[in-house]
GROMACS .gro file of C-alpha atoms in nm:
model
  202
    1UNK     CA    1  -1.190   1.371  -0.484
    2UNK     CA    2  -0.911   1.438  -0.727
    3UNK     CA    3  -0.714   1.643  -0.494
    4UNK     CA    4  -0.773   1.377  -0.197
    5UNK     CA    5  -0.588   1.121  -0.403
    6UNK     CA    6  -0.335   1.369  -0.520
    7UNK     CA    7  -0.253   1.445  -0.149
    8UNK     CA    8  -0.336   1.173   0.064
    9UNK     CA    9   0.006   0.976   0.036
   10UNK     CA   10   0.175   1.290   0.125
   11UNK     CA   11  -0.041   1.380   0.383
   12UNK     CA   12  -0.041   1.038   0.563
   13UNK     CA   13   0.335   1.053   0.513
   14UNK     CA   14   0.406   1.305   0.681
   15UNK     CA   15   0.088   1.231   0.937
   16UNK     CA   16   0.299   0.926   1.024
   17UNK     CA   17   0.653   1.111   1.071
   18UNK     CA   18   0.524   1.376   1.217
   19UNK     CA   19   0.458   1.136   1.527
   20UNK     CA   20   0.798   1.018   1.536
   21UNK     CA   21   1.037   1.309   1.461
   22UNK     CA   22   1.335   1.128   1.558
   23UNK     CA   23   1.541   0.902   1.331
   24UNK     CA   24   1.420   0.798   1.043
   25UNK     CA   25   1.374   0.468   0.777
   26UNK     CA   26   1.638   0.404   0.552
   27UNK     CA   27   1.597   0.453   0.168
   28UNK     CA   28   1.394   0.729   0.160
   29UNK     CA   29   1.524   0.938  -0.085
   30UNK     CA   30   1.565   0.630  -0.313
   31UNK     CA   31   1.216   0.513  -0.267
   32UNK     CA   32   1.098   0.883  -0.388
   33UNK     CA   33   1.329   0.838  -0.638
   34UNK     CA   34   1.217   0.530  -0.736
   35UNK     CA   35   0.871   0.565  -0.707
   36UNK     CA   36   0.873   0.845  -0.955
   37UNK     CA   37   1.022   0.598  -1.209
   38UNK     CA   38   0.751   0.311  -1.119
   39UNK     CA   39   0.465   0.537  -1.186
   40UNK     CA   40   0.614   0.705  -1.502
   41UNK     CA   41   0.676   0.364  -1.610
   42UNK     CA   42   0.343   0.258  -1.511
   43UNK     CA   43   0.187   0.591  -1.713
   44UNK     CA   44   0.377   0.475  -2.021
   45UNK     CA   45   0.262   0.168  -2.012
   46UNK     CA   46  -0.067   0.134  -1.915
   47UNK     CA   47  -0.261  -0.160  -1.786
   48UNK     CA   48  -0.175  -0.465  -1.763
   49UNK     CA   49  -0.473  -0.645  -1.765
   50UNK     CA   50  -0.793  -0.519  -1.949
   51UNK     CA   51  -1.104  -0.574  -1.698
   52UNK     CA   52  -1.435  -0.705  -1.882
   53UNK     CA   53  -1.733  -0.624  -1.644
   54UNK     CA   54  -1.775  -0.722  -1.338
   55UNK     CA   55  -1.634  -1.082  -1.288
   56UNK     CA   56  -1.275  -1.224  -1.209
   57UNK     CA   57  -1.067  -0.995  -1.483
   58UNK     CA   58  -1.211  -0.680  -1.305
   59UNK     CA   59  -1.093  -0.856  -0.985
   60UNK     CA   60  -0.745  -0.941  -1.156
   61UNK     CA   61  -0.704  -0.559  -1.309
   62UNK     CA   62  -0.745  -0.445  -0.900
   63UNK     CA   63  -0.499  -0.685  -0.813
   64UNK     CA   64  -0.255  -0.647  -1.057
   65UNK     CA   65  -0.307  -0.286  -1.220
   66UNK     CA   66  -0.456  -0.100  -0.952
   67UNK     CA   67  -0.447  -0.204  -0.567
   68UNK     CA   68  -0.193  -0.429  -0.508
   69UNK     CA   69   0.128  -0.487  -0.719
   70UNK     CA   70   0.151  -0.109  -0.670
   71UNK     CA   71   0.211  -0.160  -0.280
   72UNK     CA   72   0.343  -0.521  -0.348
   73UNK     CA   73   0.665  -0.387  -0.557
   74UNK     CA   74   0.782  -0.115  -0.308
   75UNK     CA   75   0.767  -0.372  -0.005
   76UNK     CA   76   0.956  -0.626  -0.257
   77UNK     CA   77   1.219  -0.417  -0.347
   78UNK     CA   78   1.304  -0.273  -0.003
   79UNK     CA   79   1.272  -0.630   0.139
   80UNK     CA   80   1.549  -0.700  -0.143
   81UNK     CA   81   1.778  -0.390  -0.083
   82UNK     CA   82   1.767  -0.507   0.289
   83UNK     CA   83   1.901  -0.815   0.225
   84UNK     CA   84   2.166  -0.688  -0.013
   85UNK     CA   85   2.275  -0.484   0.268
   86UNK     CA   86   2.240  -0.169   0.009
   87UNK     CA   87   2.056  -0.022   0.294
   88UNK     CA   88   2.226  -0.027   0.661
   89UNK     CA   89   1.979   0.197   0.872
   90UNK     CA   90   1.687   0.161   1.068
   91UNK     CA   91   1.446  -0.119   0.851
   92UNK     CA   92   1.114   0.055   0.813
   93UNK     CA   93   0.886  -0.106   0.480
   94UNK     CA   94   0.565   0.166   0.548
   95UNK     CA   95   0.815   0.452   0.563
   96UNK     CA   96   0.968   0.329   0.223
   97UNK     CA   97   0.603   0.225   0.075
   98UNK     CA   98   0.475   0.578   0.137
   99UNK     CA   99   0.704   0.756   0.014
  100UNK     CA  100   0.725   0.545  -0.299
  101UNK     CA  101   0.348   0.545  -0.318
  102UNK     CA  102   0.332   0.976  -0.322
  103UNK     CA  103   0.404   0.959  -0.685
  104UNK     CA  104   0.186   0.760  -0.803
  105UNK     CA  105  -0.097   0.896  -0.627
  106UNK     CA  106  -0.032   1.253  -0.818
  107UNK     CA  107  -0.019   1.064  -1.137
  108UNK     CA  108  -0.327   0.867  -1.068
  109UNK     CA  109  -0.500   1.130  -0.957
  110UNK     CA  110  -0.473   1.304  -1.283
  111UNK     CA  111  -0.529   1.014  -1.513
  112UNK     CA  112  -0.863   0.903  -1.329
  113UNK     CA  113  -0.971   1.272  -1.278
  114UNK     CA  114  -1.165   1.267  -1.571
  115UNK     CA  115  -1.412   1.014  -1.474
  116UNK     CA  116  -1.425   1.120  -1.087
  117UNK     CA  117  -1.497   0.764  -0.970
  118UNK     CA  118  -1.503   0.809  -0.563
  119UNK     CA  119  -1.339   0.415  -0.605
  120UNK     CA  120  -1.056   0.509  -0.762
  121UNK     CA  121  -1.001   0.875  -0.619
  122UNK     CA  122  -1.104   0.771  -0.236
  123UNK     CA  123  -1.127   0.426  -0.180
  124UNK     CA  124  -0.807   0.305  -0.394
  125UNK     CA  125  -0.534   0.522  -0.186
  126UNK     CA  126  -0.712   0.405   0.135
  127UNK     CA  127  -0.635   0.067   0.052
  128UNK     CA  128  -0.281   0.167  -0.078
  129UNK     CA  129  -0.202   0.269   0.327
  130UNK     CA  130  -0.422  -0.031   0.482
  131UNK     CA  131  -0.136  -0.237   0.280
  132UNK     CA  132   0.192  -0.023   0.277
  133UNK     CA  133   0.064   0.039   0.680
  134UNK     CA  134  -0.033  -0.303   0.764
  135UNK     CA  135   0.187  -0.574   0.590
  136UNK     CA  136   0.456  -0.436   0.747
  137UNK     CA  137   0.302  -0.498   1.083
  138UNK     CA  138   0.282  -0.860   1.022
  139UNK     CA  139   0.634  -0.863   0.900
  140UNK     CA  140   0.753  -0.702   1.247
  141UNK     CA  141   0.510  -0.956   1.420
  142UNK     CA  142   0.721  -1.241   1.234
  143UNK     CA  143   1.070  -1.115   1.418
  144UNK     CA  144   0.896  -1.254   1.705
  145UNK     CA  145   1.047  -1.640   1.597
  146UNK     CA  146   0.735  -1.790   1.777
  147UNK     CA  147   0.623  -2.060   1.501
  148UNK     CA  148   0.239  -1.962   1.572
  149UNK     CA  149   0.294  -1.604   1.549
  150UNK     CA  150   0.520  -1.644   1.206
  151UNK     CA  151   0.242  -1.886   1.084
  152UNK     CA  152  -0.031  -1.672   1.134
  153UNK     CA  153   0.154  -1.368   1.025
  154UNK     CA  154   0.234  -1.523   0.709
  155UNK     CA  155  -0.099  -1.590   0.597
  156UNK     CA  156  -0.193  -1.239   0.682
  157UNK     CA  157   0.033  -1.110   0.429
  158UNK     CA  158  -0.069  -1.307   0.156
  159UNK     CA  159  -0.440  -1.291   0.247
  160UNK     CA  160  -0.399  -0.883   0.251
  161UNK     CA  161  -0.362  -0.853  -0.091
  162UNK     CA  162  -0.674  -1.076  -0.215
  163UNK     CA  163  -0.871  -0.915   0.069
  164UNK     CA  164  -0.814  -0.575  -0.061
  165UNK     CA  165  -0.870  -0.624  -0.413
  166UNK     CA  166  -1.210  -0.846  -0.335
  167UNK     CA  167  -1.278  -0.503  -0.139
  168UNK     CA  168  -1.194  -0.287  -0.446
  169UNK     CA  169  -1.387  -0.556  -0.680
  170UNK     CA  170  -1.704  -0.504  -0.417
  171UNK     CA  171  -1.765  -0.134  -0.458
  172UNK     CA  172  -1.650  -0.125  -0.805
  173UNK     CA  173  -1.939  -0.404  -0.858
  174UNK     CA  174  -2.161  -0.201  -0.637
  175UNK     CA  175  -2.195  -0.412  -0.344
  176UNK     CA  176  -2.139  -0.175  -0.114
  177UNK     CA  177  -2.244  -0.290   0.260
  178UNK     CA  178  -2.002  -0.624   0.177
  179UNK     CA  179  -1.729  -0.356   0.054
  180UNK     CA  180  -1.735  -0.162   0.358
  181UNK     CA  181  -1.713  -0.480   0.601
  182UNK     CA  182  -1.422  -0.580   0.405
  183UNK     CA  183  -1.266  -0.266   0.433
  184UNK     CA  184  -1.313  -0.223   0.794
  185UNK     CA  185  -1.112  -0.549   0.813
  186UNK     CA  186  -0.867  -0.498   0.560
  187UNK     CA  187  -0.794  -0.084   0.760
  188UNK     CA  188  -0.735  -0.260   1.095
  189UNK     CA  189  -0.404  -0.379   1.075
  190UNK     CA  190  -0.275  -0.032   0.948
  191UNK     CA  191  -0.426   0.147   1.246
  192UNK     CA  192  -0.277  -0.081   1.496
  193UNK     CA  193   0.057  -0.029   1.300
  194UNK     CA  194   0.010   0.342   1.312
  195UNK     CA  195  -0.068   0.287   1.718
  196UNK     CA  196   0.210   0.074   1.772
  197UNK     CA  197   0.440   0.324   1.621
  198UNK     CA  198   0.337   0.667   1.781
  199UNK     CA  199   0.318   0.440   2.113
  200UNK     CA  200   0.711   0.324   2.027
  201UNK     CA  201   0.793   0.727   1.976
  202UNK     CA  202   0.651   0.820   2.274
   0.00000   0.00000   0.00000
């Protein structure tokens, strides 16, 4: 389990460019770069927020430490650097998230080694793709300029985030058959994303 979540960033990575050999995202060597930094920072550091049992704070330490701001902060700052014009090629958030994520999945996977918890090792960089794979869907989906579509699109990227930490929270708490609904869900944006863009490639 270790090794899965020291690999599986990587892997997918290269899963997903390896369907589209031609050109690629901007940023990537900066989001490599910069991802390194984020998870030594994040090593240093620690957690944020100290979960107590089962309740909202082991909810909140998903969100915040765990799940989400991790995915949350590469999409930010690319969505930033985009705007500032810092980066002029091809717009492409996954590519950027995935790269940026392949760091912190080594480091993870040797700090939570020790306790071999399938949640962490399996389940936690599965949700790190259903997010870094699938927000950006709904961001393309919001170039449409259709009110509905932006609307709708909208609420799917703020509802990602809760949804996959309530996912997180629901095997962590052992409620496993409402976990694994929820994750369906929360993975099916990210394969239609991953659809989408070997159909595009083709």
């Amino acid at each position: 389990m270790s090794l899965f979540c020291f690999l599986w960033m990587f892997l997918f990575y290269f899963f997903r460019r390896s369907c589209s050999p031609g050109e690629e995202g901007s940023g990537g060597v900066w989001a490599l770069i910069l991802g390194c930094l984020a998870a030594l920072l994040h090593f240093l550091l620690g957690s944020f927020i100290v979960p107590g049992g089962f309740g909202f704070s082991r909810w909140l330490s998903g969100f915040v430490d765990i799940v989400c701001l991790p995915v949350l902060l590469p999409l930010f700052v690319y969505f930033l650097l985009m705007v500032l014009r810092i980066f002029r090629g091809k717009a492409d958030f996954a590519n950027f998230a995935l790269l940026w994520l392949i760091p912190a999945g080594a480091i993870r996977a040797v700090g939570w080694s020790a306790g071999n918890n399938p949640v962490l090792l399996v389940l936690v960089p599965l949700l790190w793709t259903a997010l870094a794979c699938g927000i950006p869907l709904f961001i393309d989906f919001m170039a449409k300029r259709r009110v509905s579509i932006i609307i709708s699109s909208a609420f799917a990227i703020l509802a990602m985030p809760f949804l996959a930490s309530v996912v997180y929270w629901a095997f962590f708490s052992q409620r496993n058959f409402l976990g694994a609904a929820l994750l369906s869900v929360t993975l099916i944006p990210a394969v239609i994303s991953v659809v989408l863009f070997i159909s595009a490639s083709d």
